[in-house]
Amino acid sequence: MTAALPGPAFSVHDIPFSTHGSWFDVSPVVAEKTYAEDLHLVSHQNGMHAVLRLVPLDATTGERAETRVEATPSLLSWIGAAGRVDLAYESPDTVRLRGAGLSLRVCAAAPTLTPFSGTYFFHDAVAEAYVFTSYETGRRYRVTVLCGTVADSFGSQALGRADRGLTLAADTDGSWEIAVEELDTARPPYTSTAVFGKIVEAARTSFADFADTVAPWRSSATPAAELAAYVLWSATVRPAGLVTRPAVLMSKHWMDKVWSWDHCFNALALAPGAPELAWDQYHLPFDHQDETGALPDSVTHSEVLHNFVKPPIHGWAFGHLRRRLATPPDRAQLAETYDRLKRWTDFWLTARRAPGAALPHYQHGNDSGWDNATTFDPERVVVTADLAAFLVLQLRELAELAEHLDRPDEARQWTRAAGTTQAAVLDHLWTGDRFVARGVAGGDTWHTSSLLDLMPIVLGEHLPDDVSGVLAARVEAHLTPHGLATELPTSPHYLPDGYWRGPIWAPATVLIEDGLRRSGHHRLADEISARFRALCETHGFAENFDALTGTGLRDRAYTWTASGYLLLAEAHARRAGH
C-alpha cells in the first residue's frame, strides 16, 4: 500500500479532505455542526449534501473495523490492525480507493427515497458500474470496480426506505480498488491507466506547487503557512451553476458560499502567486451585481442571495490588490473594475442614504458583516462610522483609478466626495473620545463596547493624529492573549461563542492591523499580528475563536481565516527579512 507522502497532516474533523476544483469532499461533517461516525462523500452542488457513507469493514467478520483516519493533502487513509483503505483524488470529480486487509461498504447516506428526495441505486449495465443518483445534488455517483470483488450489493432499484449500496472485498491477491465519479447524466465507462501511487504523487505535486506559489516565503517562523495554503487549495471549486469563475468557497463544510466581503481577503492572499485566481476571487460577486449597483450577499452553486449586502470594503481591497498582483492590471481591467466599483459606491450614496443625510446607513447588522454586534442592539437601521470609513476609502480608490484612466474631472469629483464624507463622519459621529452610531428613524445616538465602533481606524493615514491615537488606545483594550475580541471581555454582553459579540475574527484583525500600521501605530499592529498568527498556529483556521481560550469555533476550515494568516505571516516574514 502507498504510504502517506509529505505534506501537513490534519484532522478531517476540522478540515475536509478535498482537491483543487472539486465540488465534493470526504469528511465526517455532514451538516452544520453535525458530525457523523463515518466519513462521507459530501457534495456542495445544490447545497451541502452527504451522499455516500464509507465504512471500512473487517474482512473476516464483515463488521465495522476499528480504524484511525490520517490525512495529508494528497492521501486519506483508514488504518486498522488488519489493514488499510486509502483514498486519493484522480481528478476534481473522481476519487480512487484501494484496500488491503479491510473491506469497504459504500452506501447511500439517505435511508429513504421519495419522489423528491433521497438517493436511488442501481447497476448500470452499459458502464458495468454501480450508480447512486441523488435528488439533493442533482448528480450521479458512479462506482466502477477496478479489481477485487463485490461481496454484496443491496437495495438495487429499491424504493422507499432501504439500505442501498455495495461491499468491496479483496481478490486472491488480497487487495481491491474502485473509482468513484461525480457526474451529470452519463459518460463513457471509466477507464484509467494511472496506478494508485502515481495518482497520490500527482496530487502531492499539485498541492506542493500551489503552496510554493502562494507562500514561497514560508519558513519555520510561519509554521501554519502550508496548512493555510491547503485550506485555500482544497476549498477551491471549478466554475459550475451560478459560480461564474474558479471560486474559493469560505469552506467545504457548511459555510460553502462566497460572501461579498469574505472574497476580498482570499483575493489578497492569492494575489502575488496566483494573480488570475486572485482576480477571479475579487470579481466573482461583481458578476452578480444588480441594476442598482448592489452586490449580492452571497453566491454559491445554485443560489444568489440579495436580501442583505455586505460592507463596501472593496475599494480598500482593490487598492491593496492592484499593488500585490504579480502582473499589474491592464487598462481594460482597471476600466472594468472602475465601472463596477462606481456602481457599488453609487448604491450606497443613493439607495442607502436617507433624504438630506450626509452619510449612508445599514438596514441590518448583516449588512455590516458583523451580524449580531452590540452596535445594532438599540436599532438595526443605523448610520455607523465603520460604513462611512469604508466608503471614504472606496471613494479615494475611485479617484486613483480615474487618474490612471485619464479621467481628471471624475478624479476630482471622487476626491471631493471622499473629503466631504470624512468631514461628515467626524462632524456627525465623533464625540471627541469615541464614535457613536445614529438611528435613521429618530436620530438617537449611542456607543457600545463593540470593536466595530473602532473600525474607522481603517482610515489610517487619513485620520487626524488625535483621533487615531484615541482609537488605537481603545483597540488595545480589546486585545486578549489571543487577539482582538469583538466585544470587550468586561462587557455584560460578552459571550465566549457569541459570534460577533466576543470571538476573534480574521477580517476585523486584518483590517484593523492595516489601519493601525498606516496610521503609524506599528507596535500595536505588530502585537495584533503576532497574537493572531500564534492563534492560528495553535488552533487552526476556524471561522472564529474564543477570545479568552483561543479555542476554534463554528466552521473549523474557513478560508478567510487561512488568508488572514497568510497575509499577516507574509508581511511579518518580509519585515523580518526572511
Coordinates of C-alpha atoms in Angstrom, one line a residue, residues 7-495:
G7 CA 2.6 17.5 3.5
P8 CA 0.8 18.9 6.5
A9 CA -1.2 16.3 8.4
F10 CA -4.6 17.4 9.6
S11 CA -7.7 16.1 11.2
V12 CA -10.7 15.6 8.9
H13 CA -12.9 16.5 11.8
D14 CA -11.5 20.1 11.4
I15 CA -10.6 20.3 7.7
P16 CA -12.3 18.3 4.9
F17 CA -10.2 16.2 2.5
S18 CA -10.7 17.5 -1.0
T19 CA -8.8 18.8 -4.0
H20 CA -8.5 22.0 -6.0
G21 CA -11.5 22.3 -8.3
S22 CA -13.7 19.6 -6.8
W23 CA -17.3 20.2 -5.7
F24 CA -17.2 17.4 -3.2
D25 CA -15.1 16.4 -0.2
V26 CA -14.7 13.5 2.2
S27 CA -15.5 14.3 5.8
P28 CA -17.5 13.3 8.9
V29 CA -19.1 16.8 8.8
V30 CA -22.4 16.2 7.1
A31 CA -24.4 19.3 8.1
E32 CA -24.0 22.4 10.2
K33 CA -22.3 21.4 13.5
T34 CA -23.2 17.7 12.7
Y35 CA -20.5 15.1 12.8
A36 CA -21.2 11.5 11.6
E37 CA -19.5 8.4 12.9
D38 CA -18.3 7.5 9.4
L39 CA -16.6 9.6 6.7
H40 CA -18.9 10.6 3.9
L41 CA -18.6 11.8 0.4
V42 CA -20.2 15.3 0.8
S43 CA -21.2 17.3 -2.3
H44 CA -21.7 21.1 -2.4
Q45 CA -23.7 21.2 -5.6
N46 CA -27.2 22.5 -4.9
G47 CA -26.2 23.0 -1.2
M48 CA -24.3 20.8 1.2
H49 CA -25.4 17.2 1.0
A50 CA -23.9 14.0 2.4
V51 CA -24.3 11.5 -0.5
L52 CA -22.3 8.3 0.3
R53 CA -21.2 6.7 3.5
L54 CA -17.8 5.0 3.5
V55 CA -17.4 2.2 6.1
P56 CA -14.2 0.1 6.4
L57 CA -15.1 -3.5 7.4
D58 CA -13.2 -6.4 9.0
A59 CA -12.6 -8.7 6.0
T60 CA -13.2 -11.8 8.1
T61 CA -16.3 -10.9 10.1
G62 CA -17.9 -8.2 7.9
E63 CA -18.3 -6.0 10.9
R64 CA -17.2 -2.4 11.1
A65 CA -13.5 -2.2 11.6
E66 CA -11.7 -0.2 14.2
T67 CA -9.6 2.3 12.3
R68 CA -7.9 5.6 12.7
V69 CA -8.1 8.2 10.0
E70 CA -5.0 10.0 8.7
A71 CA -4.9 12.8 6.1
T72 CA -2.4 14.8 4.2
P73 CA -3.2 17.0 1.1
S74 CA -2.6 14.0 -1.2
L75 CA -3.9 11.0 0.7
L76 CA -6.7 10.0 3.1
S77 CA -6.3 6.7 4.9
W78 CA -8.3 4.5 7.3
I79 CA -5.7 2.4 9.2
G80 CA -6.6 -0.6 11.3
A81 CA -4.8 -3.6 12.9
A82 CA -5.7 -5.9 9.9
G83 CA -5.1 -3.5 7.0
R84 CA -5.9 -0.1 5.5
V85 CA -8.0 1.7 3.0
D86 CA -6.6 4.6 1.0
L87 CA -8.4 7.4 -0.9
A88 CA -6.9 9.9 -3.4
Y89 CA -8.3 12.3 -5.9
E90 CA -7.5 11.4 -9.5
S91 CA -9.3 14.5 -10.8
P92 CA -11.7 17.1 -9.4
D93 CA -14.7 14.8 -10.0
T94 CA -13.1 11.3 -9.4
V95 CA -11.6 9.6 -6.4
R96 CA -9.8 6.3 -6.3
L97 CA -10.0 4.0 -3.3
R98 CA -8.0 0.9 -2.7
G99 CA -7.8 -1.5 0.3
A100 CA -5.8 -4.4 1.7
G101 CA -6.8 -6.4 4.7
L102 CA -10.0 -4.4 5.1
S103 CA -13.2 -4.4 3.0
L104 CA -15.3 -1.3 2.4
R105 CA -19.0 -0.7 2.4
V106 CA -20.2 2.2 0.1
C107 CA -23.8 3.1 0.7
A108 CA -26.3 5.9 0.3
A109 CA -26.3 8.3 3.2
A110 CA -30.0 8.9 2.9
P111 CA -32.0 5.9 4.1
T112 CA -35.3 6.9 2.4
L113 CA -36.1 7.6 -1.2
T114 CA -39.2 9.6 -2.0
P115 CA -40.4 11.1 -5.3
F116 CA -38.5 14.3 -4.4
S117 CA -35.6 13.3 -2.1
G118 CA -33.1 10.7 -1.3
T119 CA -30.7 8.5 -3.4
Y120 CA -31.7 5.9 -6.0
F121 CA -29.3 3.0 -6.6
F122 CA -28.9 0.6 -9.5
H123 CA -26.4 -1.4 -11.6
D124 CA -25.6 0.3 -14.9
A125 CA -25.3 -2.5 -17.5
V126 CA -23.8 -0.1 -20.1
A127 CA -20.9 1.1 -18.0
E128 CA -20.7 -2.1 -15.9
A129 CA -20.8 0.1 -12.8
Y130 CA -23.0 0.8 -9.8
V131 CA -24.7 4.2 -9.7
F132 CA -26.2 6.3 -6.9
T133 CA -28.3 9.2 -8.2
S134 CA -29.1 12.0 -5.7
Y135 CA -32.1 14.2 -5.8
E136 CA -30.4 16.7 -3.5
T137 CA -27.4 17.3 -5.6
G138 CA -28.9 16.5 -9.0
R139 CA -25.8 14.5 -9.8
R140 CA -24.8 10.8 -10.1
Y141 CA -22.1 8.9 -8.3
R142 CA -20.7 6.0 -10.3
V143 CA -18.7 3.3 -8.7
T144 CA -16.5 1.2 -11.0
V145 CA -14.7 -1.8 -9.7
L146 CA -11.1 -2.0 -10.9
C147 CA -10.0 -5.0 -9.0
G148 CA -11.5 -7.1 -6.2
T149 CA -15.0 -8.4 -5.9
V150 CA -18.4 -7.1 -5.0
A151 CA -19.1 -9.2 -1.9
D152 CA -22.6 -7.8 -1.6
S153 CA -24.9 -5.5 -3.5
F154 CA -28.1 -4.4 -1.7
G155 CA -31.0 -2.2 -2.4
S156 CA -30.6 -2.0 -6.1
Q157 CA -33.8 -0.3 -7.7
A158 CA -35.4 -0.2 -4.2
L159 CA -38.0 2.5 -3.5
G160 CA -39.0 3.9 -0.1
R161 CA -36.8 3.0 2.9
A162 CA -33.9 0.7 2.3
D163 CA -30.2 0.2 2.6
R164 CA -28.6 0.8 -0.7
G165 CA -25.0 0.1 -1.7
L166 CA -22.3 -2.4 -2.1
T167 CA -19.4 -4.1 -0.2
L168 CA -16.0 -4.4 -1.8
A169 CA -13.7 -7.3 -0.9
A170 CA -10.3 -8.4 -1.9
D171 CA -9.3 -10.7 -4.8
T172 CA -7.0 -13.6 -4.3
D173 CA -4.0 -11.2 -4.2
G174 CA -5.5 -9.6 -1.1
S175 CA -6.5 -6.2 -2.5
W176 CA -9.3 -4.3 -4.1
E177 CA -9.7 -1.0 -5.9
I178 CA -12.5 1.2 -7.1
A179 CA -13.1 4.6 -8.8
V180 CA -16.0 6.9 -7.6
E181 CA -17.1 9.7 -10.0
E182 CA -19.4 12.6 -9.6
L183 CA -21.1 13.2 -13.0
D184 CA -24.2 14.7 -14.6
T185 CA -26.2 12.2 -16.7
A186 CA -23.8 9.9 -18.5
R187 CA -20.3 9.5 -19.7
P188 CA -18.3 6.7 -21.3
P189 CA -17.3 3.8 -19.0
Y190 CA -14.5 4.7 -16.6
T191 CA -11.0 3.8 -17.8
S192 CA -7.6 4.9 -16.4
T193 CA -4.1 3.8 -16.9
A194 CA -2.8 5.6 -13.8
V195 CA -1.7 3.4 -11.0
F196 CA -2.8 4.5 -7.5
G197 CA 0.7 5.5 -6.4
K198 CA 1.1 7.9 -9.3
I199 CA -2.3 9.5 -8.5
V200 CA -1.1 10.2 -5.0
E201 CA 2.1 11.6 -6.3
A202 CA 0.4 13.8 -8.8
A203 CA -1.9 15.2 -6.0
R204 CA 1.1 15.8 -3.8
T205 CA 2.9 17.7 -6.6
S206 CA -0.2 19.8 -7.4
F207 CA -0.6 20.9 -3.8
A208 CA 3.2 21.5 -3.3
D209 CA 3.2 23.7 -6.4
F210 CA 0.3 25.7 -5.1
A211 CA 1.9 26.1 -1.7
D212 CA 5.2 27.2 -3.3
T213 CA 3.2 29.7 -5.4
V214 CA 1.2 31.4 -2.7
A215 CA 3.6 31.1 0.2
P216 CA 7.2 31.0 -1.2
W217 CA 8.3 33.0 1.9
R218 CA 7.3 30.4 4.4
S219 CA 9.8 29.1 7.0
S220 CA 9.9 27.7 10.5
A221 CA 8.8 31.2 11.7
T222 CA 5.5 30.7 9.9
P223 CA 4.7 27.1 10.7
A224 CA 1.0 27.2 9.7
A225 CA 1.5 28.6 6.2
E226 CA 1.5 25.3 4.4
L227 CA -1.8 24.1 6.1
A228 CA -3.3 27.6 5.4
A229 CA -2.4 27.1 1.7
Y230 CA -4.1 23.6 1.8
V231 CA -7.3 25.1 3.3
L232 CA -7.4 27.6 0.3
W233 CA -6.4 25.0 -2.3
S234 CA -8.9 22.3 -1.2
A235 CA -11.8 24.8 -0.9
T236 CA -11.5 26.0 -4.5
V237 CA -14.2 24.8 -6.9
R238 CA -14.3 25.0 -10.7
P239 CA -17.0 27.1 -12.4
A240 CA -20.4 25.5 -12.2
G241 CA -24.0 26.6 -11.8
L242 CA -24.1 30.2 -10.7
V243 CA -20.4 30.2 -9.8
T244 CA -19.0 32.0 -12.9
R245 CA -15.3 31.7 -12.2
P246 CA -13.0 29.4 -10.3
A247 CA -14.0 30.2 -6.7
V248 CA -12.6 29.7 -3.2
L249 CA -15.6 28.9 -1.1
M250 CA -15.5 30.0 2.5
S251 CA -15.4 26.4 3.4
K252 CA -16.2 22.9 2.2
H253 CA -18.1 22.4 5.5
W254 CA -21.4 24.1 5.8
M255 CA -20.2 27.7 5.1
D256 CA -19.9 26.7 1.4
K257 CA -20.6 30.0 -0.2
V258 CA -18.7 33.1 -1.4
W259 CA -19.9 36.1 0.7
S260 CA -19.4 39.5 -0.7
W261 CA -16.7 40.7 1.6
D262 CA -15.0 37.4 2.6
H263 CA -13.8 37.0 -1.0
C264 CA -11.6 40.1 -0.7
F265 CA -9.3 38.5 1.8
N266 CA -8.8 35.4 -0.3
A267 CA -8.1 37.6 -3.3
L268 CA -5.4 39.5 -1.4
A269 CA -3.7 36.4 -0.1
L270 CA -3.6 34.8 -3.5
A271 CA -2.5 37.9 -5.5
P272 CA 1.3 37.7 -5.6
G273 CA 1.5 34.0 -6.5
A274 CA -1.8 33.2 -8.2
P275 CA -2.9 36.5 -9.8
E276 CA -5.5 35.1 -12.1
L277 CA -7.2 33.1 -9.3
A278 CA -7.0 36.3 -7.1
W279 CA -8.6 38.4 -9.8
D280 CA -11.4 35.9 -10.1
Q281 CA -12.0 35.9 -6.4
Y282 CA -12.3 39.7 -6.3
H283 CA -14.7 39.9 -9.3
L284 CA -16.9 36.9 -8.7
P285 CA -19.6 38.7 -6.6
F286 CA -19.5 41.6 -9.1
D287 CA -20.6 39.2 -11.8
H288 CA -24.0 39.2 -10.0
Q289 CA -24.2 43.0 -9.3
D290 CA -27.8 44.1 -9.8
E291 CA -29.2 47.1 -11.6
T292 CA -28.8 49.4 -8.6
G293 CA -25.1 48.5 -8.3
A294 CA -25.6 46.4 -5.2
L295 CA -23.6 43.3 -4.7
P296 CA -25.3 40.1 -3.6
D297 CA -25.0 39.0 0.0
S298 CA -23.6 35.6 -1.2
V299 CA -23.1 33.4 -4.2
T300 CA -23.0 29.6 -4.4
H301 CA -23.6 26.8 -6.8
S302 CA -27.4 27.2 -7.1
E303 CA -28.2 30.3 -5.2
V304 CA -27.5 34.0 -5.3
L305 CA -29.0 35.9 -2.3
H306 CA -29.8 39.6 -2.4
N307 CA -31.7 40.0 0.9
F308 CA -28.7 41.7 2.5
V309 CA -25.5 43.3 1.2
K310 CA -22.0 43.4 2.7
P311 CA -19.9 46.4 3.7
P312 CA -18.1 48.3 0.9
I313 CA -14.5 47.2 1.7
H314 CA -13.9 46.7 -2.0
G315 CA -12.1 50.0 -2.6
W316 CA -9.8 49.2 0.3
A317 CA -9.3 45.7 -1.0
F318 CA -8.7 46.7 -4.6
G319 CA -6.1 49.3 -3.6
H320 CA -4.1 46.6 -2.0
L321 CA -4.9 44.0 -4.7
R322 CA -3.6 46.0 -7.6
R323 CA -0.3 46.6 -5.7
R324 CA 0.0 43.0 -4.7
L325 CA -0.8 41.4 -8.1
A326 CA 2.3 39.8 -9.7
T327 CA 1.0 41.1 -13.0
P328 CA -0.4 44.7 -12.8
P329 CA -3.9 45.1 -14.1
D330 CA -4.0 46.4 -17.7
R331 CA -6.1 49.4 -18.7
A332 CA -9.2 47.3 -19.7
Q333 CA -9.1 45.5 -16.3
L334 CA -8.8 48.8 -14.5
A335 CA -11.7 50.2 -16.5
E336 CA -13.9 47.2 -15.8
T337 CA -13.2 47.4 -12.1
Y338 CA -13.7 51.2 -12.0
D339 CA -17.2 50.8 -13.5
R340 CA -18.1 48.1 -11.1
L341 CA -16.8 50.0 -8.1
K342 CA -18.5 53.1 -9.2
R343 CA -21.9 51.4 -9.4
W344 CA -21.3 49.8 -6.0
T345 CA -20.4 53.2 -4.5
D346 CA -23.4 54.9 -6.2
F347 CA -25.7 52.3 -4.5
W348 CA -24.5 53.4 -1.0
L349 CA -24.8 57.1 -1.9
T350 CA -28.4 56.7 -3.3
A351 CA -30.2 53.6 -2.1
R352 CA -28.7 53.8 1.4
R353 CA -28.6 57.5 2.1
A354 CA -31.8 59.0 3.6
P355 CA -33.0 62.3 2.1
G356 CA -30.9 65.1 3.3
A357 CA -28.4 62.8 5.0
A358 CA -24.7 63.2 4.6
L359 CA -23.9 59.5 5.4
P360 CA -25.2 56.2 4.3
H361 CA -26.7 53.6 6.6
Y362 CA -27.1 49.9 7.2
Q363 CA -30.5 48.3 7.3
H364 CA -29.4 45.4 9.5
G365 CA -26.3 44.1 11.2
N366 CA -25.9 41.5 8.4
D367 CA -25.2 44.4 6.0
S368 CA -22.1 45.2 8.1
G369 CA -20.8 41.6 8.1
W370 CA -20.9 41.9 11.9
D371 CA -24.4 40.3 12.1
N372 CA -25.2 40.5 15.8
A373 CA -22.6 43.0 17.0
T374 CA -23.9 45.1 20.0
T375 CA -23.7 48.2 17.9
F376 CA -27.1 47.0 16.4
D377 CA -28.8 46.3 19.7
P378 CA -30.7 49.6 20.1
E379 CA -31.7 49.7 16.4
R380 CA -30.9 48.0 13.2
V381 CA -31.3 50.7 10.6
V382 CA -28.3 52.8 11.6
V383 CA -25.6 55.2 10.4
T384 CA -22.2 53.9 11.6
A385 CA -18.7 55.2 11.4
D386 CA -17.3 51.9 10.0
L387 CA -19.5 52.2 6.9
A388 CA -18.5 55.8 6.4
A389 CA -14.8 54.9 6.7
F390 CA -15.0 52.1 4.2
L391 CA -16.9 54.4 1.8
V392 CA -14.2 57.1 2.2
L393 CA -11.5 54.6 1.2
Q394 CA -13.6 53.4 -1.7
L395 CA -14.1 57.0 -2.9
R396 CA -10.3 57.6 -2.7
E397 CA -9.7 54.4 -4.7
L398 CA -12.1 55.5 -7.4
A399 CA -10.2 58.8 -7.6
E400 CA -6.9 57.0 -8.0
L401 CA -8.4 54.7 -10.7
A402 CA -9.9 57.7 -12.5
E403 CA -6.4 59.3 -12.6
H404 CA -5.0 56.1 -14.1
L405 CA -7.7 56.1 -16.7
D406 CA -7.1 59.7 -17.6
R407 CA -10.4 61.0 -16.3
P408 CA -9.2 64.0 -14.3
D409 CA -12.7 65.5 -13.8
E410 CA -14.0 62.3 -12.3
A411 CA -10.9 62.0 -10.1
R412 CA -11.6 65.4 -8.7
Q413 CA -15.3 64.5 -8.1
W414 CA -14.3 61.4 -6.2
T415 CA -11.7 63.2 -4.1
R416 CA -14.2 65.9 -3.1
A417 CA -16.8 63.2 -2.2
A418 CA -14.2 61.5 0.0
G419 CA -13.3 64.7 1.8
T420 CA -17.0 65.6 2.3
T421 CA -17.8 62.1 3.6
Q422 CA -14.8 62.1 6.0
A423 CA -15.7 65.5 7.3
A424 CA -19.3 64.3 7.8
V425 CA -18.3 61.3 9.8
L426 CA -16.1 63.4 12.1
D427 CA -18.7 66.1 12.4
H428 CA -21.8 63.8 13.0
L429 CA -20.4 60.7 14.7
W430 CA -17.2 61.7 16.6
T431 CA -17.7 62.9 20.1
G432 CA -14.1 63.8 20.9
D433 CA -13.3 60.4 22.5
R434 CA -15.3 57.9 20.6
F435 CA -17.5 57.3 17.5
V436 CA -21.2 56.8 18.0
A437 CA -23.9 55.2 15.9
R438 CA -27.1 57.1 14.9
G439 CA -30.5 55.7 14.3
V440 CA -32.0 56.7 11.0
A441 CA -35.6 56.8 12.2
G442 CA -35.3 59.1 15.2
G443 CA -31.7 60.4 15.2
D444 CA -30.8 58.9 18.6
T445 CA -27.1 58.1 19.2
W446 CA -25.4 55.5 21.3
H447 CA -22.0 53.8 21.8
T448 CA -21.2 50.3 22.7
S449 CA -18.3 48.0 23.7
S450 CA -18.1 46.5 20.2
L451 CA -14.9 46.6 18.3
L452 CA -17.0 47.6 15.3
D453 CA -17.2 51.1 16.8
L454 CA -13.4 51.4 16.4
M455 CA -13.3 50.2 12.8
P456 CA -12.7 53.8 11.4
I457 CA -9.0 53.1 12.3
V458 CA -9.0 51.6 8.7
L459 CA -8.7 55.2 7.5
G460 CA -5.1 55.0 8.6
E461 CA -3.1 57.9 7.4
H462 CA -6.2 59.9 6.5
L463 CA -7.2 60.2 10.2
P464 CA -6.2 63.2 12.4
D465 CA -3.5 62.1 14.8
D466 CA -5.6 62.8 17.9
V467 CA -8.4 60.6 16.5
S468 CA -6.2 57.7 15.5
G469 CA -4.5 57.9 18.9
V470 CA -7.7 57.6 20.8
L471 CA -8.9 54.7 18.5
A472 CA -5.6 52.9 18.9
A473 CA -5.9 53.0 22.7
R474 CA -9.4 51.7 22.6
V475 CA -8.4 49.0 20.2
E476 CA -5.7 47.9 22.6
A477 CA -8.3 47.4 25.3
H478 CA -9.8 44.6 23.1
L479 CA -6.5 42.7 22.9
T480 CA -6.6 39.4 24.7
P481 CA -3.6 36.9 24.8
H482 CA -5.0 35.5 21.5
G483 CA -6.1 38.6 19.6
L484 CA -8.8 41.2 19.2
A485 CA -12.1 40.4 21.0
T486 CA -15.0 41.7 19.0
E487 CA -16.8 42.7 22.3
L488 CA -14.8 43.9 25.3
P489 CA -14.5 40.8 27.6
T490 CA -15.5 43.1 30.5
S491 CA -18.8 43.9 28.8
P492 CA -22.0 42.4 30.2
H493 CA -22.9 41.5 26.6
Y494 CA -19.7 39.5 26.0
L495 CA -20.3 35.8 25.0

